[in-house]
Coordinates of C-alpha atoms in Angstrom, one line a residue:
Chain U
E25 CA -14.7 -8.6 43.9
V26 CA -15.6 -6.9 40.7
Q27 CA -17.1 -9.2 37.7
L28 CA -18.8 -8.4 34.8
L29 CA -20.9 -11.2 32.7
E30 CA -22.1 -10.6 29.1
S31 CA -24.6 -12.8 27.4
G32 CA -27.1 -12.6 24.9
G33 CA -24.3 -13.6 21.8
G34 CA -25.2 -16.2 19.0
L35 CA -26.2 -16.0 15.4
V36 CA -28.0 -13.2 13.7
Q37 CA -29.3 -12.6 9.9
P38 CA -27.9 -9.9 8.1
G39 CA -30.5 -6.8 9.3
G40 CA -31.6 -8.8 12.4
S41 CA -31.8 -7.1 16.2
L42 CA -30.1 -8.8 18.8
R43 CA -29.9 -7.6 22.8
L44 CA -26.8 -8.2 24.6
S45 CA -26.5 -7.9 28.4
C46 CA -23.6 -7.4 31.0
A47 CA -24.7 -8.2 34.4
A48 CA -22.2 -6.4 37.2
S49 CA -21.4 -7.4 40.6
G50 CA -18.7 -6.6 43.6
F51 CA -19.1 -3.1 43.1
T52 CA -21.9 -0.3 43.1
F53 CA -23.0 -0.3 39.6
S54 CA -25.3 3.2 39.7
T55 CA -22.2 5.2 40.4
Y56 CA -19.8 4.0 37.0
A57 CA -20.3 5.0 33.7
M58 CA -19.7 1.7 31.6
S59 CA -19.1 0.9 28.0
W60 CA -19.0 -1.3 25.4
V61 CA -16.0 -2.5 22.9
R62 CA -16.3 -4.7 20.3
Q63 CA -13.6 -7.1 18.5
A64 CA -13.4 -8.3 15.2
P65 CA -12.5 -11.8 14.3
G66 CA -8.5 -10.8 14.5
K67 CA -8.8 -7.0 14.4
G68 CA -8.2 -4.7 17.2
L69 CA -10.2 -3.1 19.9
E70 CA -13.3 -0.7 18.5
W71 CA -14.7 1.2 21.0
I72 CA -18.3 1.8 20.4
A73 CA -20.7 3.3 23.1
V74 CA -20.9 4.6 26.7
T75 CA -23.7 5.8 29.2
S76 CA -23.3 7.5 32.4
G77 CA -23.9 5.9 36.1
R78 CA -27.6 7.1 36.2
G79 CA -27.9 6.4 32.4
E80 CA -29.2 10.3 31.3
S81 CA -26.1 10.3 28.9
S82 CA -24.6 8.3 26.3
H83 CA -22.6 8.1 23.1
Y84 CA -22.0 6.2 20.2
A85 CA -19.3 5.4 17.7
D86 CA -20.5 6.7 14.0
S87 CA -20.4 2.8 13.1
V88 CA -23.1 2.1 15.4
K89 CA -24.9 5.6 16.2
G90 CA -28.6 4.9 15.2
R91 CA -28.6 1.4 15.3
F92 CA -27.1 0.7 18.5
T93 CA -28.9 1.5 22.2
I94 CA -26.5 1.5 25.1
S95 CA -29.2 1.2 28.6
R96 CA -28.9 0.5 31.8
D97 CA -31.0 -0.6 34.6
N98 CA -29.6 0.1 37.9
S99 CA -31.8 -1.7 40.3
K100 CA -30.8 -5.2 38.7
S101 CA -26.5 -4.3 38.2
T102 CA -26.9 -4.6 34.2
L103 CA -26.2 -3.1 31.1
Y104 CA -27.6 -3.9 27.7
L105 CA -26.6 -3.0 24.1
Q106 CA -29.9 -3.5 21.8
M107 CA -28.3 -3.9 18.2
N108 CA -30.8 -3.4 15.2
S109 CA -30.1 -3.5 11.4
L110 CA -27.1 -5.6 12.5
R111 CA -24.7 -6.5 9.2
V112 CA -22.0 -8.3 8.3
E113 CA -19.3 -6.2 9.6
D114 CA -20.8 -6.0 12.5
T115 CA -19.5 -9.5 13.9
A116 CA -17.1 -9.8 16.8
V117 CA -16.5 -10.1 20.4
Y118 CA -18.5 -7.5 22.6
Y119 CA -17.3 -6.6 25.6
C120 CA -18.8 -4.6 28.6
G121 CA -16.1 -2.6 30.8
R122 CA -16.6 -0.2 33.8
Y123 CA -15.8 3.2 33.7
T124 CA -13.4 5.3 31.0
P125 CA -10.6 4.1 30.7
C126 CA -12.1 0.3 31.5
D127 CA -10.8 -0.5 35.0
Y128 CA -12.8 -4.2 34.6
W129 CA -13.8 -5.9 31.4
G130 CA -16.4 -9.6 30.8
Q131 CA -15.2 -12.0 29.3
G132 CA -17.1 -11.2 26.0
T133 CA -20.1 -12.7 23.9
L134 CA -19.5 -13.3 20.5
V135 CA -21.9 -11.9 17.9
T136 CA -22.0 -13.2 14.4
V137 CA -23.9 -11.7 11.7
S138 CA -24.3 -13.8 8.8
S139 CA -27.1 -15.1 6.7
Chain A
E5 CA -12.2 13.4 15.8
I6 CA -8.9 11.9 17.1
V7 CA -7.3 9.1 16.0
M8 CA -4.9 7.0 17.3
T9 CA -1.5 5.6 15.9
Q10 CA 0.7 3.0 17.6
S11 CA 4.2 1.5 16.1
P12 CA 5.4 -0.7 15.6
A13 CA 2.8 -2.7 14.8
T14 CA 4.6 -5.9 15.9
L15 CA 7.8 -5.9 18.2
S16 CA 10.3 -8.9 18.0
L17 CA 12.0 -9.2 21.0
S18 CA 13.4 -11.6 23.3
P19 CA 13.0 -12.8 27.4
G20 CA 14.6 -10.3 29.4
E21 CA 14.7 -7.5 26.6
R22 CA 13.3 -3.9 27.2
A23 CA 10.5 -3.0 25.1
T24 CA 9.4 0.3 23.9
L25 CA 5.6 0.7 22.4
S26 CA 4.6 4.1 21.0
C27 CA 1.4 5.7 20.8
W28 CA 0.4 9.0 18.7
A29 CA -2.4 10.6 19.1
S30 CA -3.5 13.5 16.2
Q31 CA -4.6 16.1 18.7
S32 CA -3.6 16.4 22.5
V33 CA -5.2 14.0 24.8
S34 CA -3.4 15.9 27.5
T35 CA -2.6 12.7 30.1
N36 CA -5.9 11.3 29.2
L37 CA -4.0 8.5 28.5
A38 CA -4.5 4.7 29.1
W39 CA -2.4 1.7 28.0
Y40 CA -4.3 -2.4 27.8
Q41 CA -2.7 -5.5 27.3
Q42 CA -4.5 -8.3 25.4
K43 CA -3.5 -12.0 25.4
P44 CA -5.3 -14.4 22.9
G45 CA -8.8 -15.0 23.8
Q46 CA -8.6 -12.9 27.0
A47 CA -10.2 -9.5 27.7
P48 CA -8.5 -6.8 27.7
R49 CA -6.6 -5.6 30.7
L50 CA -5.9 -2.1 31.8
L51 CA -2.3 -1.4 32.7
I52 CA -1.9 2.5 32.8
F53 CA -4.4 5.2 33.2
G54 CA -3.1 9.4 33.3
A55 CA -0.2 8.4 30.7
S56 CA 1.9 7.0 33.6
T57 CA -0.3 5.8 36.7
R58 CA 0.1 1.7 37.2
A59 CA -3.3 0.3 37.4
T60 CA -3.9 -2.1 40.8
G61 CA -1.5 -5.0 40.9
I62 CA 0.8 -4.0 37.5
P63 CA 4.0 -4.8 38.1
A64 CA 6.5 -2.0 38.1
R65 CA 8.1 -3.5 35.3
F66 CA 5.2 -1.1 32.8
S67 CA 6.4 2.1 32.8
G68 CA 3.9 4.5 30.7
S69 CA 5.2 8.2 29.6
G70 CA 4.5 11.0 27.5
S71 CA 1.4 14.1 27.1
G72 CA 0.4 15.6 24.5
T73 CA 0.1 13.5 21.1
Q74 CA 3.4 11.2 22.4
F75 CA 3.0 8.6 24.3
T76 CA 5.2 5.2 25.5
L77 CA 4.6 2.0 27.4
T78 CA 8.0 0.8 28.0
I79 CA 8.3 -2.9 29.8
S80 CA 11.4 -3.3 31.5
G81 CA 12.9 -6.9 31.3
L82 CA 10.7 -9.0 29.4
Q83 CA 9.0 -12.2 31.0
S84 CA 7.0 -14.9 29.2
E85 CA 3.8 -13.6 30.7
D86 CA 4.1 -10.3 29.0
F87 CA 3.9 -11.1 25.3
A88 CA 0.9 -10.4 24.2
V89 CA -1.0 -7.2 22.1
Y90 CA -1.0 -3.7 23.5
Y91 CA -3.0 -0.9 22.9
C92 CA -3.5 2.8 23.8
Q93 CA -6.7 4.5 24.2
Q94 CA -7.8 8.7 24.6
Y95 CA -10.3 9.8 26.6
N96 CA -9.4 13.2 26.8
T97 CA -12.3 14.2 23.8
W98 CA -14.8 11.8 23.5
P99 CA -16.7 10.3 21.4
P100 CA -15.1 8.5 20.3
L101 CA -13.1 6.8 23.0
A102 CA -10.8 5.8 20.2
F103 CA -7.8 2.9 20.2
G104 CA -4.8 2.4 18.6
G105 CA -4.2 -0.4 16.4
G106 CA -2.3 -2.5 18.9
T107 CA 1.5 -3.1 19.1
K108 CA 2.3 -7.0 19.1
V109 CA 5.2 -8.1 21.4
E110 CA 6.1 -11.2 20.4
I111 CA 8.9 -13.8 20.8
K112 CA 12.0 -13.3 18.7

Protein backbone atom coordinates (compact mmCIF):
# COMPACT_ATOMS: atom_id res chain seq x y z
CA GLU A 1 0.00 0.00 0.00
CA VAL A 2 1.33 3.40 -1.01
CA GLN A 3 1.72 5.72 1.96
CA LEU A 4 3.04 9.26 2.26
CA LEU A 5 3.52 10.78 5.69
CA GLU A 6 4.48 14.43 6.13
CA SER A 7 6.07 15.84 9.25
CA GLY A 8 7.93 18.91 10.41
CA GLY A 9 5.17 21.51 10.41
CA GLY A 10 4.63 23.95 13.22
CA LEU A 11 4.66 27.58 14.30
CA VAL A 12 7.53 29.75 13.10
CA GLN A 13 8.16 33.48 13.15
CA PRO A 14 8.37 35.52 9.96
CA GLY A 15 11.86 35.28 8.52
CA GLY A 16 12.41 31.89 10.10
CA SER A 17 13.10 28.48 8.60
CA LEU A 18 11.50 25.07 8.70
CA ARG A 19 12.17 21.72 7.03
CA LEU A 20 9.33 19.45 6.08
CA SER A 21 9.73 15.73 5.47
CA CYS A 22 7.59 13.26 3.56
CA ALA A 23 8.28 9.60 4.29
CA ALA A 24 7.19 7.30 1.49
CA SER A 25 6.48 3.58 1.54
CA GLY A 26 4.78 0.94 -0.57
CA PHE A 27 6.45 1.80 -3.87
CA THR A 28 9.87 2.24 -5.47
CA PHE A 29 10.45 5.83 -4.39
CA SER A 30 13.35 6.60 -6.72
CA THR A 31 11.31 5.93 -9.85
CA TYR A 32 8.75 8.66 -9.19
CA ALA A 33 8.81 12.43 -9.43
CA MET A 34 7.47 14.01 -6.26
CA SER A 35 5.71 17.32 -5.61
CA TRP A 36 4.84 19.67 -2.78
CA VAL A 37 1.44 21.37 -2.89
CA ARG A 38 0.09 23.76 -0.28
CA GLN A 39 -3.30 25.07 0.74
CA ALA A 40 -3.73 28.28 2.71
CA PRO A 41 -6.63 28.31 5.20
CA GLY A 42 -9.92 28.42 3.30
CA LYS A 43 -8.16 28.70 -0.06
CA GLY A 44 -7.47 26.50 -3.06
CA LEU A 45 -4.55 24.28 -3.95
CA GLU A 46 -1.22 25.81 -4.93
CA TRP A 47 1.55 23.72 -6.49
CA ILE A 48 4.93 24.88 -5.20
CA ALA A 49 7.69 22.45 -6.21
CA VAL A 50 8.50 19.23 -8.04
CA THR A 51 11.63 17.09 -8.25
CA SER A 52 12.52 14.24 -10.59
CA GLY A 53 12.99 10.68 -9.45
CA ARG A 54 16.75 10.94 -9.03
CA GLY A 55 16.53 14.50 -7.80
CA GLU A 56 18.66 15.91 -10.60
CA SER A 57 15.94 18.28 -11.78
CA SER A 58 13.63 20.54 -9.76
CA HIS A 59 11.16 23.31 -10.52
CA TYR A 60 9.44 25.88 -8.32
CA ALA A 61 6.49 28.23 -8.29
CA ASP A 62 7.50 31.88 -8.48
CA SER A 63 5.99 32.45 -5.03
CA VAL A 64 8.67 30.29 -3.37
CA LYS A 65 11.59 30.39 -5.81
CA GLY A 66 14.82 31.34 -4.09
CA ARG A 67 13.38 30.69 -0.61
CA PHE A 68 12.30 27.02 -0.71
CA THR A 69 14.37 24.01 -1.77
CA ILE A 70 12.95 20.61 -2.63
CA SER A 71 15.23 17.60 -2.22
CA ARG A 72 15.06 13.87 -1.70
CA ASP A 73 17.02 11.03 -0.15
CA ASN A 74 16.17 7.94 -2.16
CA SER A 75 18.07 5.71 0.25
CA LYS A 76 15.58 6.76 2.93
CA SER A 77 12.54 7.08 0.61
CA THR A 78 12.06 10.58 1.94
CA LEU A 79 11.20 13.89 0.29
CA TYR A 80 12.11 17.20 1.88
CA LEU A 81 11.13 20.84 1.63
CA GLN A 82 13.54 23.33 3.15
CA MET A 83 11.70 26.60 3.72
CA ASN A 84 13.69 29.75 4.46
CA SER A 85 12.74 33.42 4.82
CA LEU A 86 9.21 32.40 5.71
CA ARG A 87 6.40 34.92 5.32
CA VAL A 88 2.95 35.19 6.88
CA GLU A 89 1.50 34.27 3.48
CA ASP A 90 3.32 30.91 3.57
CA THR A 91 0.88 29.78 6.26
CA ALA A 92 -0.78 26.67 4.85
CA VAL A 93 -1.21 22.93 5.00
CA TYR A 94 1.64 21.42 3.00
CA TYR A 95 1.03 18.17 1.12
CA CYS A 96 3.49 15.91 -0.65
CA GLY A 97 2.25 14.08 -3.71
CA ARG A 98 3.55 11.28 -5.88
CA TYR A 99 4.10 11.80 -9.60
CA THR A 100 2.46 14.38 -11.86
CA PRO A 101 -0.48 14.46 -11.69
CA CYS A 102 -0.39 13.38 -8.05
CA ASP A 103 -1.96 9.96 -7.72
CA TYR A 104 -1.21 9.64 -4.01
CA TRP A 105 -1.10 12.35 -1.36
CA GLY A 106 -0.01 12.59 2.23
CA GLN A 107 -2.35 13.81 4.95
CA GLY A 108 -0.64 17.21 5.11
CA THR A 109 1.29 19.13 7.75
CA LEU A 110 0.32 22.61 8.95
CA VAL A 111 2.83 25.42 8.80
CA THR A 112 1.89 28.62 10.61
CA VAL A 113 4.03 31.71 10.13
CA SER A 114 3.19 34.29 12.75
CA SER A 115 4.83 36.56 15.27
CA GLU B 1 2.49 30.77 -17.80
CA ILE B 2 -0.75 28.83 -18.17
CA VAL B 3 -3.67 30.00 -16.03
CA MET B 4 -6.51 27.63 -15.18
CA THR B 5 -10.03 28.94 -14.60
CA GLN B 6 -12.94 26.96 -13.20
CA SER B 7 -16.64 27.70 -13.19
CA PRO B 8 -18.94 27.96 -11.50
CA ALA B 9 -17.36 28.69 -8.14
CA THR B 10 -20.28 26.96 -6.43
CA LEU B 11 -22.79 24.48 -7.78
CA SER B 12 -25.92 23.78 -5.71
CA LEU B 13 -27.56 20.49 -6.63
CA SER B 14 -29.69 17.75 -5.12
CA PRO B 15 -28.64 14.12 -4.74
CA GLY B 16 -29.31 12.21 -7.94
CA GLU B 17 -28.82 15.24 -10.18
CA ARG B 18 -26.12 15.58 -12.80
CA ALA B 19 -23.20 17.93 -12.11
CA THR B 20 -21.28 19.62 -14.90
CA LEU B 21 -18.07 21.41 -13.93
CA SER B 22 -15.97 23.44 -16.36
CA CYS B 23 -12.26 24.19 -16.54
CA TRP B 24 -10.51 26.44 -19.03
CA ALA B 25 -6.81 26.81 -19.79
CA SER B 26 -5.34 30.11 -20.99
CA GLN B 27 -3.53 28.17 -23.73
CA SER B 28 -3.68 24.63 -25.03
CA VAL B 29 -2.73 21.87 -22.60
CA SER B 30 -3.64 19.10 -25.07
CA THR B 31 -5.23 16.39 -22.88
CA ASN B 32 -2.73 16.83 -20.01
CA LEU B 33 -5.45 17.75 -17.56
CA ALA B 34 -6.33 16.18 -14.22
CA TRP B 35 -9.32 16.52 -11.89
CA TYR B 36 -9.18 16.12 -8.11
CA GLN B 37 -11.81 15.88 -5.41
CA GLN B 38 -11.22 17.31 -1.94
CA LYS B 39 -13.44 16.90 1.10
CA PRO B 40 -13.10 19.07 4.23
CA GLY B 41 -10.09 18.14 6.33
CA GLN B 42 -8.84 15.64 3.77
CA ALA B 43 -6.11 15.55 1.16
CA PRO B 44 -7.12 15.82 -2.49
CA ARG B 45 -7.90 12.62 -4.38
CA LEU B 46 -7.08 12.09 -8.05
CA LEU B 47 -10.24 11.41 -10.06
CA ILE B 48 -9.30 11.86 -13.71
CA PHE B 49 -6.03 12.18 -15.65
CA GLY B 50 -5.38 12.56 -19.36
CA ALA B 51 -8.61 14.61 -19.42
CA SER B 52 -10.80 11.52 -19.54
CA THR B 53 -9.16 8.50 -17.86
CA ARG B 54 -10.52 7.58 -14.46
CA ALA B 55 -7.95 6.90 -11.77
CA THR B 56 -7.91 3.58 -9.95
CA GLY B 57 -11.04 2.95 -7.94
CA ILE B 58 -12.99 5.96 -9.21
CA PRO B 59 -16.66 5.16 -9.90
CA ALA B 60 -17.98 5.28 -13.45
CA ARG B 61 -20.36 8.14 -12.59
CA PHE B 62 -17.32 10.44 -12.84
CA SER B 63 -16.35 11.27 -16.40
CA GLY B 64 -14.04 13.82 -17.97
CA SER B 65 -13.94 15.27 -21.44
CA GLY B 66 -12.28 17.98 -23.47
CA SER B 67 -8.96 18.86 -25.02
CA GLY B 68 -6.95 21.95 -25.80
CA THR B 69 -8.35 24.70 -23.62
CA GLN B 70 -11.82 23.53 -22.56
CA PHE B 71 -12.58 20.66 -20.21
CA THR B 72 -15.57 19.25 -18.39
CA LEU B 73 -16.02 16.99 -15.38
CA THR B 74 -19.42 15.35 -15.22
CA ILE B 75 -20.84 13.53 -12.23
CA SER B 76 -23.86 11.50 -13.33
CA GLY B 77 -26.22 11.04 -10.43
CA LEU B 78 -24.74 12.84 -7.43
CA GLN B 79 -24.35 10.76 -4.32
CA SER B 80 -23.99 12.15 -0.81
CA GLU B 81 -20.25 11.45 -0.77
CA ASP B 82 -19.73 13.51 -3.95
CA PHE B 83 -20.44 16.86 -2.29
CA ALA B 84 -16.96 18.32 -2.15
CA VAL B 85 -14.60 20.76 -3.88
CA TYR B 86 -13.21 19.83 -7.28
CA TYR B 87 -9.99 21.15 -8.81
CA CYS B 88 -8.51 20.85 -12.28
CA GLN B 89 -4.75 20.92 -12.90
CA GLN B 90 -2.74 21.15 -16.10
CA TYR B 91 0.51 19.25 -16.48
CA ASN B 92 1.29 19.98 -20.12
CA THR B 93 3.53 23.02 -19.83
CA TRP B 94 5.30 23.68 -16.55
CA PRO B 95 6.35 25.15 -14.28
CA PRO B 96 3.94 25.96 -12.86
CA LEU B 97 1.74 22.88 -12.54
CA ALA B 98 -1.22 25.20 -12.20
CA PHE B 99 -4.47 24.37 -10.44
CA GLY B 100 -7.80 26.00 -11.12
CA GLY B 101 -9.50 27.88 -8.31
CA GLY B 102 -11.94 25.06 -7.58
CA THR B 103 -15.67 24.39 -7.80
CA LYS B 104 -17.62 23.59 -4.66
CA VAL B 105 -20.49 21.16 -5.21
CA GLU B 106 -22.95 21.68 -2.37
CA ILE B 107 -26.27 20.20 -1.41
CA LYS B 108 -29.21 22.27 -2.54
